[in-house]
mmCIF file of C-alpha atoms and ligand atoms in Angstrom:
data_model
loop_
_atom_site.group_PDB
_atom_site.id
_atom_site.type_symbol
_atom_site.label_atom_id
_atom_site.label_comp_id
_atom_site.label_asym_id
_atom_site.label_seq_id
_atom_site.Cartn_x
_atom_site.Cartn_y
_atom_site.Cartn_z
ATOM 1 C CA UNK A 102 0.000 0.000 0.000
ATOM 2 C CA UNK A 103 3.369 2.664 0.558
ATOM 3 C CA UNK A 104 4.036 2.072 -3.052
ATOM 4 C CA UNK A 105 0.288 2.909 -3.843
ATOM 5 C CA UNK A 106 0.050 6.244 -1.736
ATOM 6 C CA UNK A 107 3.587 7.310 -3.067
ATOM 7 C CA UNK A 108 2.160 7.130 -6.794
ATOM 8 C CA UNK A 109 -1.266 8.573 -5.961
ATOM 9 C CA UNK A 110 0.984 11.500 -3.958
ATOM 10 C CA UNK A 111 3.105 12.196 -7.212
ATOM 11 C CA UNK A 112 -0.119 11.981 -9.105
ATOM 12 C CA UNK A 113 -1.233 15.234 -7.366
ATOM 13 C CA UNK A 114 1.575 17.551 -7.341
ATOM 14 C CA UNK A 115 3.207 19.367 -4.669
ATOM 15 C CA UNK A 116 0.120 20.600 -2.389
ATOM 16 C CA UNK A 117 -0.623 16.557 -1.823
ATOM 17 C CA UNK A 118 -4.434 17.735 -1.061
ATOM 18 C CA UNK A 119 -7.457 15.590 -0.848
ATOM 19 C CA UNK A 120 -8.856 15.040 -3.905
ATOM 20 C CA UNK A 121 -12.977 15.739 -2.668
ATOM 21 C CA UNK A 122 -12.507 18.696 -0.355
ATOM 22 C CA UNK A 123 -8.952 20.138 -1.549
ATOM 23 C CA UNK A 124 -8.966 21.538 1.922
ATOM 24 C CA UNK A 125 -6.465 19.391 4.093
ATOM 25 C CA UNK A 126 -3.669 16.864 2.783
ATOM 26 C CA UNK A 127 -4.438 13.549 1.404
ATOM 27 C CA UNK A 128 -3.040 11.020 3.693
ATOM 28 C CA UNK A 129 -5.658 7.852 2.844
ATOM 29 C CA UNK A 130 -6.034 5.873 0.197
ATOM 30 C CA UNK A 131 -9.991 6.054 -1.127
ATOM 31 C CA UNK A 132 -11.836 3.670 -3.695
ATOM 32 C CA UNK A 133 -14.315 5.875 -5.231
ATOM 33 C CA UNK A 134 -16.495 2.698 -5.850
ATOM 34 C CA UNK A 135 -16.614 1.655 -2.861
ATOM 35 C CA UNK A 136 -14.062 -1.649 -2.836
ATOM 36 C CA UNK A 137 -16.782 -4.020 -1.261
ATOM 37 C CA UNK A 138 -19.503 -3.339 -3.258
ATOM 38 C CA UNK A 139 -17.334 -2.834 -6.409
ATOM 39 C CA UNK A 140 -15.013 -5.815 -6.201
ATOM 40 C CA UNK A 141 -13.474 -5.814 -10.060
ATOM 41 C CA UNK A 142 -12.724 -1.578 -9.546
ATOM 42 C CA UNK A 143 -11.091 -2.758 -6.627
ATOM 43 C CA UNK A 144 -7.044 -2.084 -7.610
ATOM 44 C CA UNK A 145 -8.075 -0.067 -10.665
ATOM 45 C CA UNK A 146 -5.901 2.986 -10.880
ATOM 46 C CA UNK A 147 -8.742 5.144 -11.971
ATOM 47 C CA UNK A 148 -10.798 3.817 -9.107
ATOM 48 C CA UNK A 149 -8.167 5.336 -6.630
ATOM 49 C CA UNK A 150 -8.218 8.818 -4.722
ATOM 50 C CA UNK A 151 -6.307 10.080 -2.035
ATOM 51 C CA UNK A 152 -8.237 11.766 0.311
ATOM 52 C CA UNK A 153 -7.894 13.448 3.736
ATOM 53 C CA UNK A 154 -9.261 11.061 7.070
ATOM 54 C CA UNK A 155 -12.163 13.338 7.016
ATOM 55 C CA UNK A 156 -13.261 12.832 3.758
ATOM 56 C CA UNK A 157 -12.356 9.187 3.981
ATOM 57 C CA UNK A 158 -14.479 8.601 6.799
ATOM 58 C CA UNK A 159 -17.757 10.351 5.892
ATOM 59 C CA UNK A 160 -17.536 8.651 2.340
ATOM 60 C CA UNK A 161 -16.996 5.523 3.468
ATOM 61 C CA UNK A 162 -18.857 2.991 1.454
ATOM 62 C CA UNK A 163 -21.455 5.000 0.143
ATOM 63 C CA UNK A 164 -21.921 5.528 -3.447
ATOM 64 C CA UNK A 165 -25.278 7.161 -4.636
ATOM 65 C CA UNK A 166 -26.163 6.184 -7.699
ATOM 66 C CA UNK A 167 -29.608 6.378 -9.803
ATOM 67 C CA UNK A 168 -30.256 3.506 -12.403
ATOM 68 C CA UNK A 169 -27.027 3.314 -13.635
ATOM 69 C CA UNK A 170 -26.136 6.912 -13.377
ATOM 70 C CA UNK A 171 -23.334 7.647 -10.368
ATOM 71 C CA UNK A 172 -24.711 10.637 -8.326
ATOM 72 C CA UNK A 173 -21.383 11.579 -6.906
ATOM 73 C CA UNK A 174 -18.810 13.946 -8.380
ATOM 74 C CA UNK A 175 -15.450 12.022 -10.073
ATOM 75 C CA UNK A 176 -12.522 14.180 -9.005
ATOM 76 C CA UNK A 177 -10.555 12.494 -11.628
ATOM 77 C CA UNK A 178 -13.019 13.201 -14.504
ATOM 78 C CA UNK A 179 -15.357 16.013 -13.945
ATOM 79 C CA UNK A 180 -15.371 19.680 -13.735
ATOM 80 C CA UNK A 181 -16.807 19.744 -10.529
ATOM 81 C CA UNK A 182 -18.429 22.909 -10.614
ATOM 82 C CA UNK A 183 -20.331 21.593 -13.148
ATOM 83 C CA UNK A 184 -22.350 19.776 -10.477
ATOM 84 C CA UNK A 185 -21.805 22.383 -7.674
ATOM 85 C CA UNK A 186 -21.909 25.815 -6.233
ATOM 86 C CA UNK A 187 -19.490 28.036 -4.376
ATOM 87 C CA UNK A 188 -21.194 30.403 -1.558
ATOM 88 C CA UNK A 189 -19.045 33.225 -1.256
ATOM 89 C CA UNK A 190 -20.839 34.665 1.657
ATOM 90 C CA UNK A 191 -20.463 31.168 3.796
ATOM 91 C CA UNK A 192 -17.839 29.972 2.378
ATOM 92 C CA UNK A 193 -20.082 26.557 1.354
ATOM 93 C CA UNK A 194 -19.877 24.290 -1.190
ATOM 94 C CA UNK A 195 -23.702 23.532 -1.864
ATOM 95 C CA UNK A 196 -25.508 22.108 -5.517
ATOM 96 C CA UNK A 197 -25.441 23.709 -8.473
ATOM 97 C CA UNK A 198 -28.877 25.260 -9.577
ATOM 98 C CA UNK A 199 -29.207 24.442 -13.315
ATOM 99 C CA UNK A 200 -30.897 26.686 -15.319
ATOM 100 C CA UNK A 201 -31.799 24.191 -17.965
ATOM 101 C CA UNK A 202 -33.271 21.933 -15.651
ATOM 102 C CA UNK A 203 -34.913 24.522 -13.589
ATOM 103 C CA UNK A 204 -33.446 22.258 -10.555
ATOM 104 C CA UNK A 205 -30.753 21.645 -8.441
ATOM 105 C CA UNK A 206 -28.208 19.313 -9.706
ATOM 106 C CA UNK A 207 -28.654 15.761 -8.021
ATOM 107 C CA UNK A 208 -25.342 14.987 -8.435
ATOM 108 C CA UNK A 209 -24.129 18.479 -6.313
ATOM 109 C CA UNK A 210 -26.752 17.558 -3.686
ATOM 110 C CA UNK A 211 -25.644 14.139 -3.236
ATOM 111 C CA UNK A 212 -21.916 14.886 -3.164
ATOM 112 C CA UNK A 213 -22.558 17.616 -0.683
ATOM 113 C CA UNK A 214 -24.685 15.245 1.469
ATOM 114 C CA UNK A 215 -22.148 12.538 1.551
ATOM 115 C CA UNK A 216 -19.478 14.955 2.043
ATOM 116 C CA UNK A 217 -20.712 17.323 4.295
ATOM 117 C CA UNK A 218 -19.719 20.196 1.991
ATOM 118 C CA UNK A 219 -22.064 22.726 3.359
ATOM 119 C CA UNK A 220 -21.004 22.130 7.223
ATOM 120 C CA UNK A 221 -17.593 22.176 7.839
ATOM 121 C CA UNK A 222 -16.394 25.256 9.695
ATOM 122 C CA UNK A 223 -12.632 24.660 8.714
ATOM 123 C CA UNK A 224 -13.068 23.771 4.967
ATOM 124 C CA UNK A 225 -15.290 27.008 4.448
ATOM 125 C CA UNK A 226 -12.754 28.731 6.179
ATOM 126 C CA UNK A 227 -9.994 27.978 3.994
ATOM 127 C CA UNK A 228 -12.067 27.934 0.430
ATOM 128 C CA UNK A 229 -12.615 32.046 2.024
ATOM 129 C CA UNK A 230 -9.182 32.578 2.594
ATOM 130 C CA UNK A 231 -8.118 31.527 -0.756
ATOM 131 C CA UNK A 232 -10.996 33.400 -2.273
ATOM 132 C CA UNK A 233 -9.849 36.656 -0.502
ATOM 133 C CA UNK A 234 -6.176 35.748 -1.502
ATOM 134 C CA UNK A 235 -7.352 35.901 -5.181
ATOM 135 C CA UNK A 236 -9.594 38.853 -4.830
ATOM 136 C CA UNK A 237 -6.685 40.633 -3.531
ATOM 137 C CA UNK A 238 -4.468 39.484 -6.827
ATOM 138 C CA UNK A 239 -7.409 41.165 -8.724
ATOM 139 C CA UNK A 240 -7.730 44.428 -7.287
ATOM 140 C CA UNK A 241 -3.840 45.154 -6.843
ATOM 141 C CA UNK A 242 -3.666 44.308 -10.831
ATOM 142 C CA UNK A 243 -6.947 46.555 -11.415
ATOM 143 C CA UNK A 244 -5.043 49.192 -9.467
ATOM 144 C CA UNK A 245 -1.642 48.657 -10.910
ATOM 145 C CA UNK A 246 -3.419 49.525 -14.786
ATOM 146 C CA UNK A 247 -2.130 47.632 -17.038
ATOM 147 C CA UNK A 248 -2.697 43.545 -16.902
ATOM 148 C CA UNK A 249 -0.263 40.974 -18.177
ATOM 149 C CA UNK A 250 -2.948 38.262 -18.844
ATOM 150 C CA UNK A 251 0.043 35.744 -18.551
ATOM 151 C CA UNK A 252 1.306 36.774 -15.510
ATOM 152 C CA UNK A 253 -1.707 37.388 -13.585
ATOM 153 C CA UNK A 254 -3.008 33.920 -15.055
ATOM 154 C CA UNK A 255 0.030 32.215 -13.412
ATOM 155 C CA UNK A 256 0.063 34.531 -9.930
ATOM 156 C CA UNK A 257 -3.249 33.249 -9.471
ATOM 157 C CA UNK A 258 -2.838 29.493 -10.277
ATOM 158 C CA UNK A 259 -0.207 29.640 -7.714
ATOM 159 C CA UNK A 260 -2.507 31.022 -5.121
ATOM 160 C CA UNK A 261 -5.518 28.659 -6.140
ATOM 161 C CA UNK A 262 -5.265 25.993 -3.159
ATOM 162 C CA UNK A 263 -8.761 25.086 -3.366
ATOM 163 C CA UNK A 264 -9.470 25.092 -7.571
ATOM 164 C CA UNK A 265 -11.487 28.150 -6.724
ATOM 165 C CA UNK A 266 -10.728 29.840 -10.101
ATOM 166 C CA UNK A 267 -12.745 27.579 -12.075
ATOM 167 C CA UNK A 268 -15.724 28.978 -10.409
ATOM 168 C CA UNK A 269 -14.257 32.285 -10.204
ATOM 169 C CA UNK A 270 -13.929 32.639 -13.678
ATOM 170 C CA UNK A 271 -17.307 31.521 -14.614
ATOM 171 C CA UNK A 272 -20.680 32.952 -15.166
ATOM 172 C CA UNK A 273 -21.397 32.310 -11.274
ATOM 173 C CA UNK A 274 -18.431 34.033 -10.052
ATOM 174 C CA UNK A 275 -18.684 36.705 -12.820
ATOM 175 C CA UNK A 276 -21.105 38.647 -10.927
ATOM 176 C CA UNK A 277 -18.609 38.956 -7.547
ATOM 177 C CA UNK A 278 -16.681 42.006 -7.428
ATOM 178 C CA UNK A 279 -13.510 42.322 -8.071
ATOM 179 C CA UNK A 280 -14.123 39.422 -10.437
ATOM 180 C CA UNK A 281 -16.886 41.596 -12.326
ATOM 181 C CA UNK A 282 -14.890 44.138 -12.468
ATOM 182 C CA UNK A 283 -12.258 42.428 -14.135
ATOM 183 C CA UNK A 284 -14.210 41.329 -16.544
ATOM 184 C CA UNK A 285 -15.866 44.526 -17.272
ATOM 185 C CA UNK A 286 -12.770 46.838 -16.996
ATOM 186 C CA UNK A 287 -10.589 44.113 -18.820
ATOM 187 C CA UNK A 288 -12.560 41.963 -21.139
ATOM 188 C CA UNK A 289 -9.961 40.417 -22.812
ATOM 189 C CA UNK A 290 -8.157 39.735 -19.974
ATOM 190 C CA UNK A 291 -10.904 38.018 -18.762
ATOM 191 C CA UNK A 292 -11.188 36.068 -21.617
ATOM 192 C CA UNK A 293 -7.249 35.374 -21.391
ATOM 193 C CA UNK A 294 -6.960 34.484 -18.100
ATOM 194 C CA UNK A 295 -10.151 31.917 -18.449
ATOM 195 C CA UNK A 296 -9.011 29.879 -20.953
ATOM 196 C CA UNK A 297 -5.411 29.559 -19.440
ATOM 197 C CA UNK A 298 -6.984 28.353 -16.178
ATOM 198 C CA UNK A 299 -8.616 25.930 -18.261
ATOM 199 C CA UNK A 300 -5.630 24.965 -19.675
HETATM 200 ZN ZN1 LIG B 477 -10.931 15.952 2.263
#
């Protein structure tokens, strides 16, 4: 199992965080299908996460799933804010409301039921701190006038310990200042900065 954790730690770069919360350091070694319902995912690499004791514990051997359809967010393979929300006021993680739908995504309210994403003091506290850490990036490069898209892409990555910046730098976080005001001082910065983060 050392050889196991050692690969899944290189796997995840320097910050070693847990792959569900990206809050505290992945020290455990989680089957996303749960290994004794799933027996053949069992030592499948894809089927391996590291994850923080916290995350470990509350996820234990559940695995929501409707027909055939898994109701929990893949770290791995998903965009998670494609399935969930970011309260900036909180600092929660709660579902995504989908437009299309007219309805909160099942997916985002399973994976924040499982996980407890909406009530846990510390891991609001840091998604905050890393949220005011980037807001601060913003407004010193709206005050300093002209943007280097490629720096400020990069100066932000760096600060991103909780993959904030996806949200951020969609339509969601759009509309939070000094985010909006990036992107309505600085369009093509915006624009710039976006699709490197995607990158
Ligand atoms: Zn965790």
């Amino acid at each position: 199992m050392g050889k196991v954790l050692s690969t899944l730690h290189a796997m995840v770069g320097e910050r070693q965080r847990c792959m569900y919360c990206l809050d505290s350091h992945g020290s455990d070694i989680e089957h996303f299908r749960p290994k004794d319902v799933f027996h053949k995912h069992m030592y499948h690499w894809e089927n391996l996460l590291l994850c923080c004791t916290h995350c470990g514990r509350l996820k234990g051997n559940k695995f929501p799933m409707a027909g055939r359809r898994v109701l929990l967010v893949d770290p791995t393979k998903e965009n998670p804010w494609d399935s969930l929300d970011f309260d900036p006021s909180t600092g929660n993680i709660c579902a995504r409301f989908d437009v299309q739908l007219n309805n909160w995504s099942v997916k985002g309210e399973k994976t924040v039921e499982v996980l407890h994403l909406d009530k846990r003091e510390a891991l609001s506290k840091g998604y905050l701190q890393t949220l005011r850490r980037l807001s601060e990036t913003i407004r010193s490069a709206l005050a300093a006038g002209a943007i280097d898209s490629t720096n400020l892409a990069e100066k932000l990555k760096s600060e991103d310990d909780h993959g904030l910046l996806g949200w951020c730098f969609s339509d969601r976080g759009k509309t939070l200042e000094p985010f909006s005001e990036l992107q309505a001082q600085h369009p093509g910065v915006w624009t710039l900065c976006a699709r490197a983060l995607k990158a």
